[in-house]
Coordinates of C-alpha atoms in Angstrom, one line a residue:
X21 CA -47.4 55.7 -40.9
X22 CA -47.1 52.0 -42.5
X23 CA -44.4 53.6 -44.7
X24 CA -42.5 54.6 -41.6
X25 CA -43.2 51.2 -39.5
X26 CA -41.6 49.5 -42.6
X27 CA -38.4 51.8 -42.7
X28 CA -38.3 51.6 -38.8
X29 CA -38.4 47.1 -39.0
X30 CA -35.6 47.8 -42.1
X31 CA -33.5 50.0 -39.6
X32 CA -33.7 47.1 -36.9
X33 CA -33.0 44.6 -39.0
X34 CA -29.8 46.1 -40.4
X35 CA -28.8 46.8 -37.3
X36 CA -29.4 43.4 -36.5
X37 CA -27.3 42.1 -39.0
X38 CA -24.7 44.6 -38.0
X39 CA -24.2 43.4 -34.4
X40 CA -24.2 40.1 -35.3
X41 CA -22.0 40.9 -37.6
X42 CA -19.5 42.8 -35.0
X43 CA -20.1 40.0 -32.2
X44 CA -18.9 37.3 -35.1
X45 CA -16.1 39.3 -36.6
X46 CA -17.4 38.2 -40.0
X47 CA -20.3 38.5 -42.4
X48 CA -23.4 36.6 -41.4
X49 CA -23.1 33.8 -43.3
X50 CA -24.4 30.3 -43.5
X51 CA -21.4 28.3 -42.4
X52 CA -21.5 24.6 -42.0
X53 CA -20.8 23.6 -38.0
X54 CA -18.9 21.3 -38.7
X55 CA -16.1 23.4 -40.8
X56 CA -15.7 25.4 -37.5
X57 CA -14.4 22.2 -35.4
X58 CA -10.7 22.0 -35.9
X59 CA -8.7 19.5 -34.3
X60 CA -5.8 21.8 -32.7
X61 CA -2.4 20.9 -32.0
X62 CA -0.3 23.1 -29.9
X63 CA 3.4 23.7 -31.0
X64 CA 5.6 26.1 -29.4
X65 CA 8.2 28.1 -31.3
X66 CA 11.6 27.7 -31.0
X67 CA 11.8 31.1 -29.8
X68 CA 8.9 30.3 -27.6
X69 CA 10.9 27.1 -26.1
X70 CA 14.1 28.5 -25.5
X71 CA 12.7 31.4 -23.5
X72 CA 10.7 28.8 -21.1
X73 CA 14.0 26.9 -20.8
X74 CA 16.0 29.8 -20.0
X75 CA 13.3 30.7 -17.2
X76 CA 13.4 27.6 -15.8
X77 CA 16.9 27.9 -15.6
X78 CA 16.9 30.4 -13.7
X79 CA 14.6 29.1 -11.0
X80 CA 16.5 26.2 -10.9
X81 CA 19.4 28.2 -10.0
X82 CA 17.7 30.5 -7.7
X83 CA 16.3 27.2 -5.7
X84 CA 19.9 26.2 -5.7
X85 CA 21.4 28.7 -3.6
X86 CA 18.5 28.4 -0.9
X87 CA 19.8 24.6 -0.4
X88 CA 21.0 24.8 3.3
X89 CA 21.6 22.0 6.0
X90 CA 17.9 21.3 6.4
X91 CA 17.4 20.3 2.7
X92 CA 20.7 18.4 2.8
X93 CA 19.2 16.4 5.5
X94 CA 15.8 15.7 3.3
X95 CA 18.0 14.7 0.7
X96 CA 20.0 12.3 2.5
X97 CA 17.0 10.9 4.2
X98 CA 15.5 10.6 0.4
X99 CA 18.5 9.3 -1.3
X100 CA 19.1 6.4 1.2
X101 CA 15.6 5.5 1.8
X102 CA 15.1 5.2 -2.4
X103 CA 18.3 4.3 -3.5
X104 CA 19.2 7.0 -6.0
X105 CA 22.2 9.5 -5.0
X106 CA 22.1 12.9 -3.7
X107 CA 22.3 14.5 -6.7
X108 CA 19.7 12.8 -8.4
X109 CA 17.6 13.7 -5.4
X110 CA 18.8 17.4 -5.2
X111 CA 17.7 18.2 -9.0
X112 CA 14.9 16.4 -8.6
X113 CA 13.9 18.9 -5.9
X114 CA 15.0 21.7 -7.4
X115 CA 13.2 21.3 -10.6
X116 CA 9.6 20.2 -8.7
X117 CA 6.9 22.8 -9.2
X118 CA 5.8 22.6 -5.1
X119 CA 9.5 22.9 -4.3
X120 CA 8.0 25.8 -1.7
X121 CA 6.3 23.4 0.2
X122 CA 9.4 22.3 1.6
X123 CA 10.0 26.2 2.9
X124 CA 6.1 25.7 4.6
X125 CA 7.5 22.5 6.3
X126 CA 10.1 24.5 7.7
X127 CA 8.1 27.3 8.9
X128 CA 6.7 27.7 12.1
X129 CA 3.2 26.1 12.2
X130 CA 3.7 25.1 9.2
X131 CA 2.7 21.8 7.7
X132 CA 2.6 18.7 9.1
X133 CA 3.6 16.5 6.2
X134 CA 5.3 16.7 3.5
X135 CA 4.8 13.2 0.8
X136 CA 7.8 12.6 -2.3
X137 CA 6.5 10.0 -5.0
X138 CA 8.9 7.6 -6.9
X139 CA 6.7 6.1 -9.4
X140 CA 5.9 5.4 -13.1
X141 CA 4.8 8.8 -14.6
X142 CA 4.4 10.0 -18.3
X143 CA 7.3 11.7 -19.6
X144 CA 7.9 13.8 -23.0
X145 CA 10.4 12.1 -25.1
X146 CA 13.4 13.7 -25.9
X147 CA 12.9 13.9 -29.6
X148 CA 9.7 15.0 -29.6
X149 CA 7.8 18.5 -30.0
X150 CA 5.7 19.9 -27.5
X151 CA 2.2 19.3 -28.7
X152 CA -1.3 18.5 -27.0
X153 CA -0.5 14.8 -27.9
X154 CA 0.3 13.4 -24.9
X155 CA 0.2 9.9 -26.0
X156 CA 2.2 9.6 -28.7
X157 CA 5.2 11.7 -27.2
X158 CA 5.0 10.5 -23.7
X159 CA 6.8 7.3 -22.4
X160 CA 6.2 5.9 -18.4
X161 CA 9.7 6.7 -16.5
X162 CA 10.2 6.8 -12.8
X163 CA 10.5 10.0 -10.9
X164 CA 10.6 11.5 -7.6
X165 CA 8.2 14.5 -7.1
X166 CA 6.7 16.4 -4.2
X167 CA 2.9 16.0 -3.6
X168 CA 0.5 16.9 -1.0
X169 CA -1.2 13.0 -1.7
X170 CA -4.5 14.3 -2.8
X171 CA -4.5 14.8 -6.6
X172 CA -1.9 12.0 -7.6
X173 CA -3.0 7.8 -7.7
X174 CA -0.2 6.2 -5.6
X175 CA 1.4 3.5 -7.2
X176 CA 5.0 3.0 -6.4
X177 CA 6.8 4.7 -3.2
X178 CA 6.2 7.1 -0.9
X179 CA 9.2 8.5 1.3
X180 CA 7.3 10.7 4.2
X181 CA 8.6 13.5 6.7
X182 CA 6.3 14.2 9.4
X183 CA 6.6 17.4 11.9
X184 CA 6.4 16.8 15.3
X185 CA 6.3 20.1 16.7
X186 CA 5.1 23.3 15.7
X187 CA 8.9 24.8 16.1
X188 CA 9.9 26.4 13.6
X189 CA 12.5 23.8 11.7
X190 CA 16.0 24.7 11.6
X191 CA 19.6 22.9 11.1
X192 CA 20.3 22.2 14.5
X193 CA 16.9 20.9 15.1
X194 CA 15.5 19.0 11.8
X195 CA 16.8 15.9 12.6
X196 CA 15.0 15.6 16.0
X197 CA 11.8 17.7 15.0
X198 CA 11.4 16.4 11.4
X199 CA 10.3 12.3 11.6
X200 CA 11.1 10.0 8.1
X201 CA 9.6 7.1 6.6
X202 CA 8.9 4.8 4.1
X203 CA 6.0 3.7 2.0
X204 CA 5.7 0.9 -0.4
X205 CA 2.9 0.1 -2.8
X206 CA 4.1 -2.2 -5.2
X207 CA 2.9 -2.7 -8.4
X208 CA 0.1 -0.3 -6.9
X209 CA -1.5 -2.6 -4.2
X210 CA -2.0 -0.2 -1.4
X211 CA -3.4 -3.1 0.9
X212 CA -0.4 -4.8 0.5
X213 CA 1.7 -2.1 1.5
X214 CA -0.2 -0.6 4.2
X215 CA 0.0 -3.8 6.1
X216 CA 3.7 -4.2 5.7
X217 CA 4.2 -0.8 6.7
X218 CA 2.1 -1.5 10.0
X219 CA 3.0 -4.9 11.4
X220 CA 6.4 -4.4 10.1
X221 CA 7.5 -0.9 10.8
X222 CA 5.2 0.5 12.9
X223 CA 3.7 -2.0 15.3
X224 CA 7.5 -2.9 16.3
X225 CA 8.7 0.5 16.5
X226 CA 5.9 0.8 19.1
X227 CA 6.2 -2.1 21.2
X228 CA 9.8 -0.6 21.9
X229 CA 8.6 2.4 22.7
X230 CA 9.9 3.4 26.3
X231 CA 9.0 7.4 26.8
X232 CA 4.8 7.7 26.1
X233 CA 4.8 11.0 27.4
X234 CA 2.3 12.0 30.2
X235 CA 2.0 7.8 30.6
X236 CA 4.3 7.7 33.0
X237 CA 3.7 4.0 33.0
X238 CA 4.7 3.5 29.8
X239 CA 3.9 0.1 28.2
X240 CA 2.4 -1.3 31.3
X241 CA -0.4 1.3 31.6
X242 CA -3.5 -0.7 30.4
X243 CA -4.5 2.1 27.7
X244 CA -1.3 1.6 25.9
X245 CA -2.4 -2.0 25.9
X246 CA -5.7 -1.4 24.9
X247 CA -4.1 0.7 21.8
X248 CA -1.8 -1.6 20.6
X249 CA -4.0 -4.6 21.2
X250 CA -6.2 -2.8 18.6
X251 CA -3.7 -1.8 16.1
X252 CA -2.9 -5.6 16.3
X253 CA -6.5 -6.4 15.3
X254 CA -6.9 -4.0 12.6
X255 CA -3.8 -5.3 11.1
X256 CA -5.4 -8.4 10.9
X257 CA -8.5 -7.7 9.6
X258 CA -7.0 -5.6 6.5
X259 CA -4.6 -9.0 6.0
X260 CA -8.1 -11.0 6.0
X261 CA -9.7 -7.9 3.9
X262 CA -6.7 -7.9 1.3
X263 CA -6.4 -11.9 1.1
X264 CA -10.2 -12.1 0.4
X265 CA -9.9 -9.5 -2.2
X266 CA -7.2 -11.0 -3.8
X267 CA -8.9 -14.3 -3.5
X268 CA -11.4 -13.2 -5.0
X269 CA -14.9 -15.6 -5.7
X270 CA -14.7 -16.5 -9.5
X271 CA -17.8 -17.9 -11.1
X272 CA -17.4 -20.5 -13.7
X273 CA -19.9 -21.5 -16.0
X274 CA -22.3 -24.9 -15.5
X275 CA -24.2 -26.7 -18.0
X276 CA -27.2 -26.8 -16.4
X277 CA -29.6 -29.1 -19.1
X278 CA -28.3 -32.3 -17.2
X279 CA -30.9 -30.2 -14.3
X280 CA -33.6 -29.7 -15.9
X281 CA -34.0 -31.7 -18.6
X282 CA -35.8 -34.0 -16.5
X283 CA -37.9 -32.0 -15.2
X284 CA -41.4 -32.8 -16.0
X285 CA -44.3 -30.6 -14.0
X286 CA -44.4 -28.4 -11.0
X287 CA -43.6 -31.1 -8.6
X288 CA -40.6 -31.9 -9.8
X289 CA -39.3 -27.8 -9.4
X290 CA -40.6 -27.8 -6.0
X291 CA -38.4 -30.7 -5.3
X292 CA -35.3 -29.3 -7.1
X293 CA -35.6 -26.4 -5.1

């Protein structure tokens, strides 16, 4: 029986070594942890490259031919509002990875906003290989991008197109139904920006306003008042907020033995204090 207990814990501990050895895909052998850490870096075959640029290629071209009048005006609102030309715009778009969140801002119900960046972003050089490296073969240059606003840090400008309708968008209808602005933050201070944007865009735009809808009084009626009188005073407490920021306390440092070198016994704190 002790003969057969011993051949049984040999069986198990073969088989042991077996799955182990299966699970590994080598021999169970004593291999230094740190041999197994290999710093990677990713290069793509030339093969491997030309068939990803002949794909995009072809989405590119297949975003092309679904340019109609709608996009035209987007890009035209774009092109003006940044200063680059159509063109620039149009590939731009066409080559953006969301490029079919401009067919959901179209749609009926669709969304409510749509956000294009023109900023600093890393780009790969033009020379270099497509590795994991991202900072030795990336350089900042601007670009223009399409972005929901949520995973991106905002640091340059923001051209807008708000809906204000759920009607589905078409060519006759965009330029009533589809609402454009612009957003500055330069040199990434948002403050800065926001409170441009507000006293000097949108705080005018609605003193003008003559047609407030069901307000039939329009800016006599004592709500609208009561709105823009408070859009006035926020405006003025972010400039307060963003001039005390900016001006912010700086602490210098004192030499403070001229204090207490003459101090002599607990009297003398008390009366310092």
């Amino acid at each position: 029986t002790e003969s057969k207990h011993r051949r049984c814990g040999g069986d198990l501990k073969t088989k042991s070594t077996e799955l182990g050895s299966a699970v590994t895909g080598s021999p169970l052998t004593a291999v230094p942890l740190a041999s197994t850490t290999v710093k990677k870096s990713i290069v793509l075959s030339s093969e491997t490259r030309k068939e990803l640029a002949k794909q995009a290629k072809v989405t590119k071209e297949e975003r092309r031919a679904q340019i109609d009048e709608r996009h035209k005006y987007l890009i035209s609102r774009l092109a003006d509002g940044i200063g680059l030309s159509e063109q620039q715009v149009k590939e731009a778009i066409i080559s953006d990875d969301k490029f079919q969140l401009i067919e959901q801002l179209f749609a009926p119900s669709g969304l409510k906003k749509l956000l294009f960046f023109y900023q600093d972003v890393l780009q790969p050089k033009s020379n270099a290989s497509l590795r994991s490296d991202v900072s030795t073969n990336s350089l900042l240059q601007k670009k223009l991008f399409i972005t929901m606003g949520s995973t991106e840090n905002f640091t340059g400008t923001c051209a807008f197109f708000l809906r204000t309708s759920d009607n589905v968008i078409t060519a006759s209808n965009v330029s009533q139904e589809v609402n454009f602005g612009i957003f500055e933050c330069t040199d990434g201070n948002i403050l800065q920006g926001l409170e441009f944007f507000l006293s000097q865009i949108m705080i005018p735009a609605l003193k003008s306003q003559q047609n407030w809808g069901a307000v039939k009084e329009g800016l006599k009626n004592s709500q609208i008042q009561d709105f823009l009188y408070s859009v006035d005073k926020f405006v003025g407490t972010l400039s307060s907020s963003r001039q005390n920021i900016e001006d912010k306390i700086q602490l210098t440092e004192v030499d403070i033995d001229i204090y207490v070198s003459n101090l002599q016994n607990p009297c003398d704190y008390i009366t310092a204090g």
